[in-house]
Amino acid sequence: MDASGEACRATWGSRLGFVLAAAGSAVGLGAVWKFPYVVGQHGGGAFLVIYLGCVLTLGVALLLAEMTVGRLTGQSITTALRTLGGRAWAWVGRIATFNAFAILSFYVVVGGWTVTYLMRAFTGSVLANDTQRLVAEFSAFTANPVASLASMGVFLGLTALIVAAGVQKGIERAGKWLMPALFLLMLLVIARALTLPGAMAGVAWFLTPDFSIISGDTLLEALGLAFFSLSLGAGMIVVYGSYLPRDARLAGSAVWVATLATLACCLAGLMILPAVFAFGVPPDAGPGLTFITMPAIFAQMPFGHAIAIAFFLLLLFAALTSAVSLFEPVAAFLIDEYQWRRSTAVLAVFVATFLFGAPAALSFGIWSDVRLFDRTIFDLMDYVTVNLLMPAGGLCIAIFVGTSIWPKARTVLEGSRAQWFVPVWRVLLLVLTPIAIFGVWYQTF
Ligand code: TRP
């Protein structure tokens, strides 16, 4: 894909191409790394229910809204909002683009962990039964400034190379095989995880809602995670939607993307949380949860070594397709708005992301004492982007599509069988989205 916004804009070969690309962006570390540990911190089943509720209502409505903006203009978010709504709206685009950049900066830290765990899977050193040891190894690695910055640099470098070479399309085609492969492998690991002694306690915890423990903060995290796992609120879907062919059925695509993304989250939850209980790891152990439980499961599986390699390879691939989708809109912004050369833009985004991401990486070690609002640098970046900026971006787009451009926006659903959805969509955009977002913010702050 070439998202540089040139006059002759390519389109996806088919609707499947778009769905795969958007799902490739959506399915990544958010599902496998973030979802299990956030569920772990926020009490299991009830969180799952709220998360699913957010995805099915706001999530689908906003996916469709972002696709519409892209499809109506064929432009990336800042340019698109200016074309449709004038100069003031372009600010929403700029903020969304900044948000993509900020998310990328901490995403690459975790991407780096994946690179390191893949190397350890190759050498076999990752396989261990002893979760104490796994916790210690994870902490030692993330606290080591050289190791964590180097692995972050490798992951970011790979992402930049893919964007510079303009081979995203090839990557997305490969996703046609690799995403199902990741899902199948997760099923296999789930089978093992569920048969570990004590695993059922984890399943029950994950699937039985206990609404008494829900706080404002839990609602906010569930909302943020819904945005994060669908890649919403940062202009990404606008960019991908701008390549949609005229006759694509948008509503169906939105539902597909949401389904694949939530499926990935649920599979990851079923893979990690039962094992967490079986191995006696505290569910609220934080961002390392996936990386300390997976190796212990592999150690208990036949062919565990090979499975570990395959798993971390597929996870790295999924993480790269997501990182590319965060990198590309930032580069496309510099190219579209300031006419930078593609190579210059990629280099600039690479350097800026490394500099902005480095403090996040170091906050697991030498800078772990630097705290603002009682959070480490990494946690703060995660919190502000995911729970504040993404919902804010989504809210602006919802209002924009539901009011300013509604007469045009509704035409994208013309000819679709889902006519009943047109009014529902508007209610979701103009009533439910603002109420949910403001309500949750009000509860929390
Ligand atoms: N959804 C991705 C994940 O779950 C992360 C991601 C990719 C993203 N592109 C995005 C999040 C754009 C927000 C906006 O791993």
mmCIF file with all atom_site columns, C-alpha atoms in Angstrom, residues 21-89:
data_model
loop_
_atom_site.group_PDB
_atom_site.id
_atom_site.type_symbol
_atom_site.label_atom_id
_atom_site.label_alt_id
_atom_site.label_comp_id
_atom_site.label_asym_id
_atom_site.label_entity_id
_atom_site.label_seq_id
_atom_site.pdbx_PDB_ins_code
_atom_site.Cartn_x
_atom_site.Cartn_y
_atom_site.Cartn_z
_atom_site.occupancy
_atom_site.B_iso_or_equiv
_atom_site.pdbx_formal_charge
_atom_site.auth_seq_id
_atom_site.auth_comp_id
_atom_site.auth_asym_id
_atom_site.auth_atom_id
_atom_site.pdbx_PDB_model_num
ATOM 1  C CA . ALA A 1 21 ? -5.354  -5.087  6.239  1.00 0.00 ? 21 ALA A CA 1
ATOM 2  C CA . ALA A 1 22 ? -7.570  -3.467  8.839  1.00 0.00 ? 22 ALA A CA 1
ATOM 3  C CA . ALA A 1 23 ? -7.735  -6.674  10.867 1.00 0.00 ? 23 ALA A CA 1
ATOM 4  C CA . GLY A 1 24 ? -3.956  -6.986  10.545 1.00 0.00 ? 24 GLY A CA 1
ATOM 5  C CA . SER A 1 25 ? -3.683  -3.580  12.114 1.00 0.00 ? 25 SER A CA 1
ATOM 6  C CA . ALA A 1 26 ? -6.218  -4.363  14.799 1.00 0.00 ? 26 ALA A CA 1
ATOM 7  C CA . VAL A 1 27 ? -4.905  -7.771  15.821 1.00 0.00 ? 27 VAL A CA 1
ATOM 8  C CA . GLY A 1 28 ? -1.548  -7.357  17.471 1.00 0.00 ? 28 GLY A CA 1
ATOM 9  C CA . LEU A 1 29 ? 0.020   -6.840  20.838 1.00 0.00 ? 29 LEU A CA 1
ATOM 10 C CA . GLY A 1 30 ? -3.225  -5.241  21.987 1.00 0.00 ? 30 GLY A CA 1
ATOM 11 C CA . ALA A 1 31 ? -4.923  -8.624  21.984 1.00 0.00 ? 31 ALA A CA 1
ATOM 12 C CA . VAL A 1 32 ? -2.100  -10.886 23.067 1.00 0.00 ? 32 VAL A CA 1
ATOM 13 C CA . TRP A 1 33 ? -0.152  -8.625  25.403 1.00 0.00 ? 33 TRP A CA 1
ATOM 14 C CA . LYS A 1 34 ? -2.494  -5.866  26.614 1.00 0.00 ? 34 LYS A CA 1
ATOM 15 C CA . PHE A 1 35 ? -5.880  -7.519  26.853 1.00 0.00 ? 35 PHE A CA 1
ATOM 16 C CA . PRO A 1 36 ? -4.924  -10.343 29.267 1.00 0.00 ? 36 PRO A CA 1
ATOM 17 C CA . TYR A 1 37 ? -3.066  -8.128  31.703 1.00 0.00 ? 37 TYR A CA 1
ATOM 18 C CA . VAL A 1 38 ? -5.684  -5.375  31.729 1.00 0.00 ? 38 VAL A CA 1
ATOM 19 C CA . VAL A 1 39 ? -8.408  -7.979  32.322 1.00 0.00 ? 39 VAL A CA 1
ATOM 20 C CA . GLY A 1 40 ? -6.131  -9.348  35.028 1.00 0.00 ? 40 GLY A CA 1
ATOM 21 C CA . GLN A 1 41 ? -5.922  -5.978  36.732 1.00 0.00 ? 41 GLN A CA 1
ATOM 22 C CA . HIS A 1 42 ? -9.626  -5.284  36.465 1.00 0.00 ? 42 HIS A CA 1
ATOM 23 C CA . GLY A 1 43 ? -11.283 -8.344  37.771 1.00 0.00 ? 43 GLY A CA 1
ATOM 24 C CA . GLY A 1 44 ? -12.095 -10.715 34.930 1.00 0.00 ? 44 GLY A CA 1
ATOM 25 C CA . GLY A 1 45 ? -15.602 -11.444 33.668 1.00 0.00 ? 45 GLY A CA 1
ATOM 26 C CA . ALA A 1 46 ? -17.262 -8.118  34.325 1.00 0.00 ? 46 ALA A CA 1
ATOM 27 C CA . PHE A 1 47 ? -14.524 -6.345  32.462 1.00 0.00 ? 47 PHE A CA 1
ATOM 28 C CA . LEU A 1 48 ? -14.934 -8.717  29.531 1.00 0.00 ? 48 LEU A CA 1
ATOM 29 C CA . VAL A 1 49 ? -18.653 -7.989  29.322 1.00 0.00 ? 49 VAL A CA 1
ATOM 30 C CA . ILE A 1 50 ? -18.112 -4.223  29.350 1.00 0.00 ? 50 ILE A CA 1
ATOM 31 C CA . TYR A 1 51 ? -15.339 -4.494  26.788 1.00 0.00 ? 51 TYR A CA 1
ATOM 32 C CA . LEU A 1 52 ? -17.559 -6.534  24.453 1.00 0.00 ? 52 LEU A CA 1
ATOM 33 C CA . GLY A 1 53 ? -20.396 -4.067  24.954 1.00 0.00 ? 53 GLY A CA 1
ATOM 34 C CA . CYS A 1 54 ? -18.131 -1.185  23.922 1.00 0.00 ? 54 CYS A CA 1
ATOM 35 C CA . VAL A 1 55 ? -16.850 -2.985  20.831 1.00 0.00 ? 55 VAL A CA 1
ATOM 36 C CA . LEU A 1 56 ? -20.286 -3.996  19.586 1.00 0.00 ? 56 LEU A CA 1
ATOM 37 C CA . THR A 1 57 ? -21.820 -0.549  19.931 1.00 0.00 ? 57 THR A CA 1
ATOM 38 C CA . LEU A 1 58 ? -19.339 2.316   19.807 1.00 0.00 ? 58 LEU A CA 1
ATOM 39 C CA . GLY A 1 59 ? -16.637 0.206   18.236 1.00 0.00 ? 59 GLY A CA 1
ATOM 40 C CA . VAL A 1 60 ? -18.591 -0.799  15.152 1.00 0.00 ? 60 VAL A CA 1
ATOM 41 C CA . ALA A 1 61 ? -20.165 2.655   14.758 1.00 0.00 ? 61 ALA A CA 1
ATOM 42 C CA . LEU A 1 62 ? -16.786 4.365   14.909 1.00 0.00 ? 62 LEU A CA 1
ATOM 43 C CA . LEU A 1 63 ? -15.063 1.889   12.626 1.00 0.00 ? 63 LEU A CA 1
ATOM 44 C CA . LEU A 1 64 ? -17.744 2.664   10.097 1.00 0.00 ? 64 LEU A CA 1
ATOM 45 C CA . ALA A 1 65 ? -17.420 6.417   10.670 1.00 0.00 ? 65 ALA A CA 1
ATOM 46 C CA . GLU A 1 66 ? -13.665 6.386   10.120 1.00 0.00 ? 66 GLU A CA 1
ATOM 47 C CA . MET A 1 67 ? -14.012 4.220   7.015  1.00 0.00 ? 67 MET A CA 1
ATOM 48 C CA . THR A 1 68 ? -16.603 6.657   5.681  1.00 0.00 ? 68 THR A CA 1
ATOM 49 C CA . VAL A 1 69 ? -14.323 9.673   6.067  1.00 0.00 ? 69 VAL A CA 1
ATOM 50 C CA . GLY A 1 70 ? -11.562 7.849   4.227  1.00 0.00 ? 70 GLY A CA 1
ATOM 51 C CA . ARG A 1 71 ? -13.813 6.507   1.541  1.00 0.00 ? 71 ARG A CA 1
ATOM 52 C CA . LEU A 1 72 ? -15.539 9.859   0.843  1.00 0.00 ? 72 LEU A CA 1
ATOM 53 C CA . THR A 1 73 ? -12.243 11.699  0.362  1.00 0.00 ? 73 THR A CA 1
ATOM 54 C CA . GLY A 1 74 ? -9.593  9.154   -0.467 1.00 0.00 ? 74 GLY A CA 1
ATOM 55 C CA . GLN A 1 75 ? -7.271  11.067  1.844  1.00 0.00 ? 75 GLN A CA 1
ATOM 56 C CA . SER A 1 76 ? -5.485  10.579  5.123  1.00 0.00 ? 76 SER A CA 1
ATOM 57 C CA . ILE A 1 77 ? -7.153  12.001  8.200  1.00 0.00 ? 77 ILE A CA 1
ATOM 58 C CA . THR A 1 78 ? -5.894  15.583  8.454  1.00 0.00 ? 78 THR A CA 1
ATOM 59 C CA . THR A 1 79 ? -6.301  16.312  4.760  1.00 0.00 ? 79 THR A CA 1
ATOM 60 C CA . ALA A 1 80 ? -9.627  14.472  4.682  1.00 0.00 ? 80 ALA A CA 1
ATOM 61 C CA . LEU A 1 81 ? -11.117 16.422  7.583  1.00 0.00 ? 81 LEU A CA 1
ATOM 62 C CA . ARG A 1 82 ? -9.980  19.691  6.035  1.00 0.00 ? 82 ARG A CA 1
ATOM 63 C CA . THR A 1 83 ? -11.529 18.771  2.691  1.00 0.00 ? 83 THR A CA 1
ATOM 64 C CA . LEU A 1 84 ? -14.829 17.782  4.242  1.00 0.00 ? 84 LEU A CA 1
ATOM 65 C CA . GLY A 1 85 ? -15.102 20.145  7.167  1.00 0.00 ? 85 GLY A CA 1
ATOM 66 C CA . GLY A 1 86 ? -12.698 23.062  6.812  1.00 0.00 ? 86 GLY A CA 1
ATOM 67 C CA . ARG A 1 87 ? -9.599  24.191  8.645  1.00 0.00 ? 87 ARG A CA 1
ATOM 68 C CA . ALA A 1 88 ? -10.807 23.843  12.197 1.00 0.00 ? 88 ALA A CA 1
ATOM 69 C CA . TRP A 1 89 ? -11.489 20.121  11.774 1.00 0.00 ? 89 TRP A CA 1
#
